[in-house]
Amino acid sequence: MSDSANLLIGGCTQGQINLNLRMANRHGLIAGATGTGKTVSLQVLAEGFARAGVPVFMADVKGDLSGMAASGKPHPKVDERVSSIGITDYQQRGYPAIFWDLYGEQGHPIRTTLAEFGPLLFASFLDLNDAQTGLIYSAFKIADDQGMLMLDLKDLKSMLNWMKDNRKDLESEYGGISPNSVAAILRKLLAFEEQGGDVFFGEPALVLEDLIKHDFSGVGVINILDATKLIQEPRLYAIFLLWLISELFEQLPEVGDADKPKMVFFFDEAHLLFDNAPKILIEKIEQVVRLIRSKGVGVYFVTQSPADIPDDVLGQLGNRVQHALRAFTPKDQKAVRVAAQTFRPNPSFDTEDAITNLGVGEALVSCLDDKGAPGIVEKTLICPPQSRMGPLLEQERTEKLAHSPLKGKYDTLVDNESAYEILKKRAEELAAQEVDAQQDTFDGEYATKSTARSSGGRKRQGVFEAMAKSAARSIGSSIGRQIVRGILGSIIGKR
């Protein structure tokens, strides 16, 4: 279906339409109204990249892309389309796939540490104001200066509480630490945990090389993220995808103009990356999309309309597949005009009119040529996928997971020593030291005032001492220490 330099997308009256693999890392867009064939186009492109030896990562929002791991079924309409496009090597087959799921239910869990995630994305995700964002930056900086790892949310909560308790000693170096801001962040963290977002942070963290794999025959592995549950938390979905491509950008080496991409991403429901996102986050997305192609990574956005994508990002998307849009309202008509204006016109038809009259499985396609210039838009009949159009059965998915090359690597959460454990240990040691100091004071006073007391009284004192020390070691907070002082004070007063 494609040679070593091209990926077949479909056919038109002028012949077959191909995506130049050398230009595939110039990014792309798949757009169209619901039910017009975007998923099929995504599937066809992903299959083509995999056959060319390019690993793929895609978010499965509707739950129907898991079928790419299984072979398609013969059908007369498939035969008709194969014949119409002139495909000579069509073969129904499944593709090597690894399943992922942030919640670890439908695939391997994906985790990262707070340190790797970074303060910018985390503050953006929680929608913090400037003062609260500054506290998050301070927490990360203090943890680094103190040699403490920030792995999960309990590390951050412990660090914020410690900062609040020790703010007088910290403010000269790290700036103001408002207890009210700390309390506001902790409330947002609690809501985040109740939504299940805490499962994303921890160890073992994702090793990016595990997304860039091939099978024994050189076919690129298709990584399928089950996002059917994740999409219910759109902010987490958007931040996760941005984190992933940001990590690739930071870790992958420069490759220049390669013959094909090193990896390709498909972001379904792409508008969620930009809806209500703060300006600094949108700027981060624009920067990553603009620069990551030099690392050999292609990013393909899948959404209803090109108008969903900011202009600075849209201008970076050189390869376009536009399915039908409906123009029932003035807003719809504007979206159609925007979509038409993104194409290099074809003199044989009106692009704006064609967008509203495309059938299911048809699209307007424009790809970059060898020099990186946009090709003339063509009405294209999209190729049929080779893999199954529809989800795997539950038993099939279970079998795929059981034979996954990553089985056992990420499935069990590991809780290594980090900021939470270190701060807890420090609090316990401090509390014990204070109790010992109080005990030394008590022993001195007791020795001078009650040398003639009976042995029975001494036994009772030993019980009180044991109770006080036990309370201090189990409660490392300032409140616990006040309680201990009260107990010891009452003992001294009675004696």
Tab-separated table of C-alpha atoms in Angstrom:
chain	number	residue	atom	x	y	z
A	1	MET	CA	0.000	0.000	0.000
A	2	SER	CA	3.008	2.284	0.252
A	3	ASP	CA	6.600	2.288	-0.898
A	4	SER	CA	9.607	3.080	1.243
A	5	ALA	CA	9.196	6.828	0.739
A	6	ASN	CA	5.420	7.283	0.712
A	7	LEU	CA	2.349	6.363	2.692
A	8	LEU	CA	-0.826	5.746	0.698
A	9	ILE	CA	-3.824	7.706	2.005
A	10	GLY	CA	-6.367	7.191	-0.768
A	11	GLY	CA	-7.220	7.850	-4.379
A	12	CYS	CA	-8.737	10.606	-6.528
A	13	THR	CA	-9.471	11.223	-10.202
A	14	GLN	CA	-5.815	12.159	-10.683
A	15	GLY	CA	-4.503	8.919	-9.163
A	16	GLN	CA	-3.328	7.855	-5.743
A	17	ILE	CA	-2.682	10.352	-2.919
A	18	ASN	CA	0.408	9.717	-0.789
A	19	LEU	CA	1.984	11.252	2.283
A	20	ASN	CA	5.707	11.874	1.813
A	21	LEU	CA	7.390	10.175	4.800
A	22	ARG	CA	10.251	12.679	4.719
A	23	MET	CA	7.681	15.393	5.425
A	24	ALA	CA	5.634	13.422	7.944
A	25	ASN	CA	7.358	15.087	10.902
A	26	ARG	CA	6.007	18.443	9.659
A	27	HIS	CA	2.870	17.465	11.564
A	28	GLY	CA	-0.702	17.185	10.387
A	29	LEU	CA	-4.414	17.642	10.990
A	30	ILE	CA	-7.390	15.306	10.638
A	31	ALA	CA	-10.635	17.255	10.920
A	32	GLY	CA	-14.330	16.742	10.272
A	33	ALA	CA	-17.747	16.510	11.851
A	34	THR	CA	-18.775	13.539	13.964
A	35	GLY	CA	-19.408	10.425	11.880
A	36	THR	CA	-17.612	11.573	8.728
A	37	GLY	CA	-14.662	9.155	8.928
A	38	LYS	CA	-11.933	10.813	11.028
A	39	THR	CA	-11.253	7.605	12.955
A	40	VAL	CA	-10.785	5.624	9.746
A	41	SER	CA	-8.311	8.206	8.438
A	42	LEU	CA	-6.418	8.073	11.735
A	43	GLN	CA	-6.354	4.271	11.524
A	44	VAL	CA	-5.108	4.258	7.925
A	45	LEU	CA	-2.311	6.735	8.684
A	46	ALA	CA	-1.262	4.868	11.841
A	47	GLU	CA	-1.126	1.572	9.945
A	48	GLY	CA	0.957	3.164	7.217
A	49	PHE	CA	3.455	4.575	9.685
A	50	ALA	CA	3.722	1.222	11.475
A	51	ARG	CA	4.409	-0.615	8.194
A	52	ALA	CA	7.115	1.953	7.444
A	53	GLY	CA	8.771	1.100	10.784
A	54	VAL	CA	7.568	4.213	12.641
A	55	PRO	CA	6.206	3.624	16.180
A	56	VAL	CA	2.897	5.346	16.885
A	57	PHE	CA	1.218	6.695	20.014
A	58	MET	CA	-2.511	7.440	19.946
A	59	ALA	CA	-5.186	8.325	22.468
A	60	ASP	CA	-8.271	6.118	22.093
A	61	VAL	CA	-11.046	8.411	23.274
A	62	LYS	CA	-14.049	6.384	22.084
A	63	GLY	CA	-12.569	2.962	22.832
A	64	ASP	CA	-12.700	1.643	19.258
A	65	LEU	CA	-9.032	1.833	18.235
A	66	SER	CA	-8.035	-1.276	20.172
A	67	GLY	CA	-9.188	-3.265	17.138
A	68	MET	CA	-5.979	-2.261	15.365
A	69	ALA	CA	-4.373	-5.214	17.127
A	70	ALA	CA	-6.692	-7.606	15.253
A	71	SER	CA	-7.240	-8.359	11.575
A	72	GLY	CA	-10.103	-6.799	9.663
A	73	LYS	CA	-12.855	-8.870	8.084
A	74	PRO	CA	-13.649	-9.266	4.382
A	75	HIS	CA	-16.522	-7.155	3.118
A	76	PRO	CA	-17.823	-6.339	-0.383
A	77	LYS	CA	-17.560	-2.581	0.236
A	78	VAL	CA	-13.931	-2.989	1.269
A	79	ASP	CA	-13.228	-4.910	-1.952
A	80	GLU	CA	-14.974	-2.207	-3.944
A	81	ARG	CA	-12.896	0.560	-2.385
A	82	VAL	CA	-9.637	-1.357	-2.822
A	83	SER	CA	-10.458	-1.775	-6.509
A	84	SER	CA	-11.527	1.857	-6.942
A	85	ILE	CA	-8.305	3.227	-5.428
A	86	GLY	CA	-6.150	0.685	-7.263
A	87	ILE	CA	-4.489	-0.909	-4.237
A	88	THR	CA	-2.528	-3.952	-5.386
A	89	ASP	CA	-1.074	-5.189	-2.082
A	90	TYR	CA	-4.036	-4.867	0.292
A	91	GLN	CA	-3.867	-7.429	3.095
A	92	GLN	CA	-6.118	-7.592	6.142
A	93	ARG	CA	-3.984	-7.940	9.256
A	94	GLY	CA	-3.533	-6.869	12.848
A	95	TYR	CA	-0.662	-4.700	14.069
A	96	PRO	CA	1.647	-5.060	17.078
A	97	ALA	CA	0.105	-2.999	19.860
A	98	ILE	CA	0.819	-2.133	23.475
A	99	PHE	CA	-2.097	-0.949	25.588
A	100	TRP	CA	-1.779	1.809	28.175
A	101	ASP	CA	-4.161	3.330	30.721
A	102	LEU	CA	-3.380	6.009	33.314
A	103	TYR	CA	-5.645	4.164	35.730
A	104	GLY	CA	-4.109	0.743	34.996
A	105	GLU	CA	-7.496	-0.822	34.152
A	106	GLN	CA	-7.382	-1.354	30.376
A	107	GLY	CA	-3.619	-1.364	29.918
A	108	HIS	CA	-0.270	-0.793	31.565
A	109	PRO	CA	-0.363	2.186	33.959
A	110	ILE	CA	1.542	5.278	32.931
A	111	ARG	CA	3.214	7.165	35.751
A	112	THR	CA	5.699	9.939	36.128
A	113	THR	CA	7.230	11.636	39.138
A	114	LEU	CA	6.417	15.163	40.228
A	115	ALA	CA	10.062	16.089	39.654
A	116	GLU	CA	9.837	14.998	36.010
A	117	PHE	CA	6.425	16.595	35.543
A	118	GLY	CA	7.686	19.955	36.754
A	119	PRO	CA	6.065	22.922	38.513
A	120	LEU	CA	4.767	24.703	35.380
A	121	LEU	CA	2.544	21.900	34.124
A	122	PHE	CA	1.424	20.990	37.627
A	123	ALA	CA	0.432	24.542	38.521
A	124	SER	CA	-1.354	24.880	35.172
A	125	PHE	CA	-3.226	21.656	35.746
A	126	LEU	CA	-4.466	22.791	39.183
A	127	ASP	CA	-5.351	26.210	37.711
A	128	LEU	CA	-3.416	28.034	40.439
A	129	ASN	CA	-3.114	31.790	40.681
A	130	ASP	CA	0.246	33.568	40.591
A	131	ALA	CA	0.848	33.417	44.348
A	132	GLN	CA	-0.029	29.728	44.522
A	133	THR	CA	2.094	28.976	41.456
A	134	GLY	CA	5.023	30.707	43.157
A	135	LEU	CA	4.600	28.406	46.160
A	136	ILE	CA	4.697	25.336	43.907
A	137	TYR	CA	7.960	26.577	42.366
A	138	SER	CA	9.330	27.188	45.874
A	139	ALA	CA	8.333	23.681	46.991
A	140	PHE	CA	10.190	22.109	44.063
A	141	LYS	CA	13.234	24.356	44.644
A	142	ILE	CA	13.390	23.690	48.394
A	143	ALA	CA	13.061	19.939	47.859
A	144	ASP	CA	15.939	20.076	45.386
A	145	ASP	CA	18.097	22.170	47.723
A	146	GLN	CA	17.344	19.831	50.609
A	147	GLY	CA	18.168	16.734	48.572
A	148	MET	CA	14.636	15.351	48.798
A	149	LEU	CA	12.903	13.583	45.940
A	150	MET	CA	9.443	14.772	44.874
A	151	LEU	CA	7.812	11.619	43.541
A	152	ASP	CA	4.109	11.708	44.336
A	153	LEU	CA	1.375	13.887	45.816
A	154	LYS	CA	2.056	12.987	49.442
A	155	ASP	CA	5.577	14.352	48.944
A	156	LEU	CA	4.169	17.681	47.780
A	157	LYS	CA	1.619	17.842	50.602
A	158	SER	CA	4.290	17.092	53.189
A	159	MET	CA	6.586	19.701	51.697
A	160	LEU	CA	3.881	22.397	51.696
A	161	ASN	CA	2.982	21.703	55.319
A	162	TRP	CA	6.649	21.763	56.312
A	163	MET	CA	7.117	25.070	54.482
A	164	LYS	CA	4.156	26.555	56.349
A	165	ASP	CA	5.487	25.406	59.731
A	166	ASN	CA	8.999	26.729	58.973
A	167	ARG	CA	8.105	29.784	56.928
A	168	LYS	CA	10.017	32.231	59.173
A	169	ASP	CA	13.267	30.394	58.463
A	170	LEU	CA	12.550	29.998	54.737
A	171	GLU	CA	11.084	33.333	53.667
A	172	SER	CA	14.401	35.205	53.619
A	173	GLU	CA	15.681	32.912	50.866
A	174	TYR	CA	12.555	31.676	49.078
A	175	GLY	CA	10.110	34.558	49.452
A	176	GLY	CA	6.795	34.848	51.231
A	177	ILE	CA	4.960	31.675	52.216
A	178	SER	CA	1.284	32.370	52.852
A	179	PRO	CA	-0.543	29.819	55.027
A	180	ASN	CA	-3.760	30.726	53.187
A	181	SER	CA	-2.174	29.909	49.812
A	182	VAL	CA	-0.839	26.641	51.181
A	183	ALA	CA	-4.321	25.745	52.429
A	184	ALA	CA	-5.856	26.587	49.032
A	185	ILE	CA	-3.364	24.348	47.208
A	186	LEU	CA	-3.976	21.493	49.639
A	187	ARG	CA	-7.732	21.742	49.007
A	188	LYS	CA	-7.154	21.498	45.268
A	189	LEU	CA	-4.867	18.526	45.770
A	190	LEU	CA	-7.597	16.817	47.774
A	191	ALA	CA	-10.095	17.333	44.942
A	192	PHE	CA	-7.507	16.058	42.481
A	193	GLU	CA	-7.016	12.874	44.505
A	194	GLU	CA	-10.766	12.291	44.732
A	195	GLN	CA	-10.904	12.399	40.911
A	196	GLY	CA	-8.273	9.649	40.795
A	197	GLY	CA	-5.540	11.884	39.387
A	198	ASP	CA	-3.039	10.841	42.027
A	199	VAL	CA	-2.471	7.533	40.201
A	200	PHE	CA	-0.465	9.419	37.581
A	201	PHE	CA	2.348	10.304	39.995
A	202	GLY	CA	4.672	7.674	41.403
A	203	GLU	CA	7.117	4.966	40.442
A	204	PRO	CA	8.036	3.087	38.372
A	205	ALA	CA	7.931	6.062	36.019
A	206	LEU	CA	7.447	5.606	32.293
A	207	VAL	CA	10.634	4.987	30.305
A	208	LEU	CA	10.099	6.785	27.003
A	209	GLU	CA	12.085	4.190	25.080
A	210	ASP	CA	9.236	1.763	25.791
A	211	LEU	CA	7.059	3.831	23.450
A	212	ILE	CA	9.555	3.553	20.601
A	213	LYS	CA	9.546	-0.154	19.842
A	214	HIS	CA	9.394	-2.452	16.796
A	215	ASP	CA	8.359	-6.048	16.387
A	216	PHE	CA	10.686	-8.776	15.081
A	217	SER	CA	9.891	-7.850	11.461
A	218	GLY	CA	10.628	-4.134	11.898
A	219	VAL	CA	6.994	-2.983	12.050
A	220	GLY	CA	6.506	-0.030	14.376
A	221	VAL	CA	4.534	-0.819	17.519
A	222	ILE	CA	1.263	1.085	17.949
A	223	ASN	CA	0.842	2.375	21.511
A	224	ILE	CA	-2.851	2.762	22.316
A	225	LEU	CA	-3.803	4.820	25.370
A	226	ASP	CA	-7.279	3.916	26.592
A	227	ALA	CA	-8.705	7.371	27.288
A	228	THR	CA	-12.381	6.445	27.684
A	229	LYS	CA	-12.160	7.237	31.411
A	230	LEU	CA	-9.403	9.827	31.204
A	231	ILE	CA	-11.403	11.988	28.775
A	232	GLN	CA	-13.894	12.615	31.603
A	233	GLU	CA	-11.125	14.711	33.164
A	234	PRO	CA	-10.261	16.885	30.133
A	235	ARG	CA	-7.666	19.002	31.911
A	236	LEU	CA	-5.717	15.931	33.036
A	237	TYR	CA	-6.018	14.490	29.515
A	238	ALA	CA	-4.606	17.650	27.949
A	239	ILE	CA	-1.813	18.104	30.499
A	240	PHE	CA	-0.791	14.459	30.209
A	241	LEU	CA	-0.440	14.625	26.421
A	242	LEU	CA	1.499	17.873	26.619
A	243	TRP	CA	3.805	16.367	29.254
A	244	LEU	CA	4.441	13.363	27.040
A	245	ILE	CA	5.533	15.297	23.957
A	246	SER	CA	7.485	17.725	26.161
A	247	GLU	CA	9.430	14.802	27.623
A	248	LEU	CA	10.171	13.479	24.152
A	249	PHE	CA	11.340	16.912	23.068
A	250	GLU	CA	13.708	17.167	26.033
A	251	GLN	CA	15.110	13.632	25.869
A	252	LEU	CA	15.364	12.740	22.180
A	253	PRO	CA	18.458	13.801	20.218
A	254	GLU	CA	18.347	16.048	17.155
A	255	VAL	CA	17.961	14.077	13.925
A	256	GLY	CA	17.645	16.795	11.277
A	257	ASP	CA	15.880	15.861	8.042
A	258	ALA	CA	15.440	12.101	8.314
A	259	ASP	CA	13.883	9.791	5.710
A	260	LYS	CA	10.976	9.106	8.065
A	261	PRO	CA	9.882	10.141	11.567
A	262	LYS	CA	11.266	8.488	14.669
A	263	MET	CA	7.771	8.474	16.149
A	264	VAL	CA	4.294	9.872	15.430
A	265	PHE	CA	1.615	11.075	17.869
A	266	PHE	CA	-2.125	11.288	17.219
A	267	PHE	CA	-4.031	13.545	19.632
A	268	ASP	CA	-7.776	12.923	19.401
A	269	GLU	CA	-10.170	15.581	20.745
A	270	ALA	CA	-7.307	18.028	20.217
A	271	HIS	CA	-9.423	21.053	21.137
A	272	LEU	CA	-9.115	19.956	24.777
A	273	LEU	CA	-5.442	20.944	24.660
A	274	PHE	CA	-6.447	24.566	24.108
A	275	ASP	CA	-9.893	25.066	25.661
A	276	ASN	CA	-9.622	27.362	28.691
A	277	ALA	CA	-5.866	26.781	28.842
A	278	PRO	CA	-3.822	29.631	30.370
A	279	LYS	CA	-1.711	31.662	27.969
A	280	ILE	CA	1.575	30.291	29.302
A	281	LEU	CA	0.388	26.734	28.628
A	282	ILE	CA	-0.692	27.517	25.051
A	283	GLU	CA	2.700	29.122	24.448
A	284	LYS	CA	4.340	25.928	25.723
A	285	ILE	CA	2.290	23.826	23.277
A	286	GLU	CA	3.190	26.119	20.392
A	287	GLN	CA	6.888	25.930	21.283
A	288	VAL	CA	6.926	22.144	21.522
A	289	VAL	CA	5.005	21.636	18.261
A	290	ARG	CA	7.278	24.072	16.436
A	291	LEU	CA	10.542	22.521	17.636
A	292	ILE	CA	9.857	18.821	18.145
A	293	ARG	CA	9.982	18.016	14.429
A	294	SER	CA	13.771	18.456	14.639
A	295	LYS	CA	13.723	15.459	17.005
A	296	GLY	CA	12.003	13.367	14.350
A	297	VAL	CA	8.570	13.394	16.026
A	298	GLY	CA	5.393	14.092	14.076
A	299	VAL	CA	2.264	15.355	15.838
A	300	TYR	CA	-1.175	14.890	14.249
A	301	PHE	CA	-4.168	16.639	15.782
A	302	VAL	CA	-7.626	15.084	15.380
A	303	THR	CA	-10.561	17.438	15.940
A	304	GLN	CA	-13.830	18.618	14.386
A	305	SER	CA	-12.683	21.893	12.860
A	306	PRO	CA	-9.390	23.639	12.100
A	307	ALA	CA	-10.852	26.567	14.037
A	308	ASP	CA	-10.300	24.494	17.209
A	309	ILE	CA	-6.543	24.941	16.792
A	310	PRO	CA	-4.762	28.271	17.510
A	311	ASP	CA	-3.394	29.918	14.367
A	312	ASP	CA	0.249	29.671	15.480
A	313	VAL	CA	-0.147	25.898	15.887
A	314	LEU	CA	-2.320	25.449	12.801
A	315	GLY	CA	0.391	27.064	10.691
A	316	GLN	CA	2.771	24.241	11.690
A	317	LEU	CA	0.462	21.476	10.403
A	318	GLY	CA	1.609	20.810	6.854
A	319	ASN	CA	-0.371	17.642	6.068
A	320	ARG	CA	-4.169	17.972	6.078
A	321	VAL	CA	-7.078	15.524	5.881
A	322	GLN	CA	-10.387	17.388	5.988
A	323	HIS	CA	-13.624	15.408	6.209
A	324	ALA	CA	-17.068	16.928	5.831
A	325	LEU	CA	-18.278	19.845	7.927
A	326	ARG	CA	-21.905	20.887	8.282
A	327	ALA	CA	-22.914	24.540	7.835
A	328	PHE	CA	-26.244	24.827	9.638
A	329	THR	CA	-25.460	28.005	11.604
A	330	PRO	CA	-23.396	31.160	10.992
A	331	LYS	CA	-20.747	29.741	13.341
A	332	ASP	CA	-20.651	26.522	11.276
A	333	GLN	CA	-20.326	28.531	8.060
A	334	LYS	CA	-17.398	30.444	9.508
A	335	ALA	CA	-15.699	27.168	10.455
A	336	VAL	CA	-16.145	25.918	6.865
A	337	ARG	CA	-14.535	29.091	5.497
A	338	VAL	CA	-11.606	28.732	7.917
A	339	ALA	CA	-11.114	25.110	6.849
A	340	ALA	CA	-11.230	26.024	3.142
A	341	GLN	CA	-8.698	28.810	3.565
A	342	THR	CA	-6.125	26.400	5.027
A	343	PHE	CA	-5.797	24.582	1.676
A	344	ARG	CA	-3.968	25.423	-1.513
A	345	PRO	CA	-6.907	25.837	-3.949
A	346	ASN	CA	-7.681	23.372	-6.717
A	347	PRO	CA	-9.010	25.154	-9.851
A	348	SER	CA	-11.294	22.220	-10.693
A	349	PHE	CA	-13.642	22.707	-7.712
A	350	ASP	CA	-14.663	25.157	-4.992
A	351	THR	CA	-13.029	24.052	-1.742
A	352	GLU	CA	-15.588	25.635	0.564
A	353	ASP	CA	-18.482	24.019	-1.287
A	354	ALA	CA	-16.715	20.650	-1.420
A	355	ILE	CA	-16.224	20.523	2.365
A	356	THR	CA	-19.974	20.561	2.970
A	357	ASN	CA	-20.720	17.907	0.322
A	358	LEU	CA	-18.167	15.206	1.084
A	359	GLY	CA	-19.535	11.712	1.701
A	360	VAL	CA	-18.560	9.360	4.508
A	361	GLY	CA	-15.038	8.068	3.858
A	362	GLU	CA	-14.217	10.986	1.554
A	363	ALA	CA	-11.921	13.854	2.460
A	364	LEU	CA	-10.032	16.791	1.060
A	365	VAL	CA	-6.342	15.947	1.323
A	366	SER	CA	-3.251	18.098	0.933
A	367	CYS	CA	0.273	16.871	1.725
A	368	LEU	CA	3.666	18.540	1.572
A	369	ASP	CA	5.801	17.864	-1.480
A	370	ASP	CA	9.540	17.056	-1.516
A	371	LYS	CA	10.396	20.719	-1.018
A	372	GLY	CA	7.990	21.165	1.877
A	373	ALA	CA	5.416	23.147	-0.112
A	374	PRO	CA	1.693	22.347	0.352
A	375	GLY	CA	0.215	20.272	-2.450
A	376	ILE	CA	-2.968	21.234	-4.275
A	377	VAL	CA	-6.010	19.949	-2.375
A	378	GLU	CA	-7.688	16.876	-3.855
A	379	LYS	CA	-11.024	15.153	-3.273
A	380	THR	CA	-9.879	11.794	-1.962
A	381	LEU	CA	-11.477	8.438	-1.286
A	382	ILE	CA	-9.720	7.205	1.875
A	383	CYS	CA	-8.209	3.712	1.890
A	384	PRO	CA	-9.919	0.997	3.949
A	385	PRO	CA	-7.984	-0.033	7.078
A	386	GLN	CA	-6.314	-3.426	7.139
A	387	SER	CA	-7.062	-3.926	10.827
A	388	ARG	CA	-10.410	-4.259	12.547
A	389	MET	CA	-12.723	-1.252	12.585
A	390	GLY	CA	-14.058	-1.538	16.118
A	391	PRO	CA	-12.841	-2.525	19.591
A	392	LEU	CA	-11.299	-5.762	20.775
A	393	LEU	CA	-13.433	-8.076	22.847
A	394	GLU	CA	-12.585	-8.074	26.555
A	395	GLN	CA	-11.065	-11.549	26.298
A	396	GLU	CA	-8.930	-10.479	23.337
A	397	ARG	CA	-7.606	-7.450	25.227
A	398	THR	CA	-6.812	-9.622	28.264
A	399	GLU	CA	-4.824	-12.004	26.069
A	400	LYS	CA	-2.896	-9.123	24.490
A	401	LEU	CA	-1.993	-7.746	27.916
A	402	ALA	CA	-0.929	-11.202	29.138
A	403	HIS	CA	1.553	-11.457	26.249
A	404	SER	CA	2.717	-7.842	26.349
A	405	PRO	CA	6.527	-7.359	26.232
A	406	LEU	CA	6.110	-4.924	29.149
A	407	LYS	CA	4.103	-7.249	31.363
A	408	GLY	CA	5.121	-6.787	34.996
A	409	LYS	CA	7.332	-3.751	34.424
A	410	TYR	CA	4.841	-1.026	35.371
A	411	ASP	CA	1.952	-2.916	36.910
A	412	THR	CA	3.040	-2.720	40.586
A	413	LEU	CA	3.399	0.635	42.338
A	414	VAL	CA	6.706	1.147	44.175
A	415	ASP	CA	6.923	3.610	47.087
A	416	ASN	CA	10.559	4.639	47.419
A	417	GLU	CA	11.919	6.984	50.107
A	418	SER	CA	11.207	10.570	49.161
A	419	ALA	CA	10.247	13.920	50.715
A	420	TYR	CA	7.301	12.478	52.667
A	421	GLU	CA	9.381	9.819	54.414
A	422	ILE	CA	12.302	12.186	55.068
A	423	LEU	CA	10.131	14.935	56.569
A	424	LYS	CA	8.187	12.428	58.640
A	425	LYS	CA	11.436	11.013	60.037
A	426	ARG	CA	12.742	14.509	60.811
A	427	ALA	CA	9.530	15.383	62.671
A	428	GLU	CA	9.694	12.214	64.723
A	429	GLU	CA	13.342	12.804	65.638
A	430	LEU	CA	12.644	16.416	66.578
A	431	ALA	CA	9.687	15.409	68.721
A	432	ALA	CA	11.783	12.752	70.463
A	433	GLN	CA	14.558	15.276	71.138
A	434	GLU	CA	12.109	17.709	72.693
A	435	VAL	CA	10.655	15.002	74.915
A	436	ASP	CA	14.146	13.980	76.000
A	437	ALA	CA	14.966	17.616	76.834
A	438	GLN	CA	11.769	17.963	78.800
A	439	GLN	CA	12.556	14.692	80.570
A	440	ASP	CA	16.048	15.896	81.501
A	441	THR	CA	14.550	19.044	83.009
A	442	PHE	CA	11.962	17.016	84.867
A	443	ASP	CA	14.556	14.564	86.206
A	444	GLY	CA	16.658	17.399	87.597
A	445	GLU	CA	13.733	19.065	89.334
A	446	TYR	CA	12.439	15.761	90.616
A	447	ALA	CA	15.837	14.778	92.032
A	448	THR	CA	16.101	17.932	94.152
A	449	LYS	CA	12.474	18.038	95.330
A	450	SER	CA	11.536	14.430	96.019
A	451	THR	CA	14.549	12.357	97.040
A	452	ALA	CA	12.518	10.880	99.876
A	453	ARG	CA	9.557	9.707	97.811
A	454	SER	CA	8.543	6.087	97.796
A	455	SER	CA	9.446	3.609	95.102
A	456	GLY	CA	5.750	3.296	94.230
A	457	GLY	CA	5.682	6.934	93.115
A	458	ARG	CA	8.712	6.315	90.936
A	459	LYS	CA	6.971	3.457	89.214
A	460	ARG	CA	3.998	5.706	88.447
A	461	GLN	CA	6.344	8.297	86.995
A	462	GLY	CA	7.854	5.672	84.689
A	463	VAL	CA	4.403	4.984	83.285
A	464	PHE	CA	3.821	8.701	82.634
A	465	GLU	CA	7.187	9.003	80.935
A	466	ALA	CA	6.472	6.055	78.656
A	467	MET	CA	3.099	7.546	77.673
A	468	ALA	CA	4.627	10.923	76.885
A	469	LYS	CA	7.455	9.483	74.803
A	470	SER	CA	5.073	7.215	72.879
A	471	ALA	CA	2.809	10.150	72.047
A	472	ALA	CA	5.757	12.263	70.880
A	473	ARG	CA	7.136	9.595	68.578
A	474	SER	CA	3.770	8.858	67.009
A	475	ILE	CA	2.782	12.524	66.551
A	476	GLY	CA	5.416	14.593	64.788
A	477	SER	CA	3.400	17.794	64.524
A	478	SER	CA	3.590	21.002	66.544
A	479	ILE	CA	0.201	20.139	68.075
A	480	GLY	CA	1.599	16.802	69.270
A	481	ARG	CA	4.568	18.518	70.868
A	482	GLN	CA	2.271	20.954	72.705
A	483	ILE	CA	0.269	18.012	74.072
A	484	VAL	CA	3.481	16.358	75.304
A	485	ARG	CA	4.609	19.564	77.030
A	486	GLY	CA	1.208	19.743	78.718
A	487	ILE	CA	1.486	16.183	79.993
A	488	LEU	CA	4.966	16.765	81.355
A	489	GLY	CA	3.956	20.087	82.900
A	490	SER	CA	1.065	18.499	84.711
A	491	ILE	CA	3.348	15.745	85.999
A	492	ILE	CA	5.852	18.288	87.340
A	493	GLY	CA	3.119	20.332	88.939
A	494	LYS	CA	1.668	17.312	90.709
A	495	ARG	CA	5.080	16.295	91.962
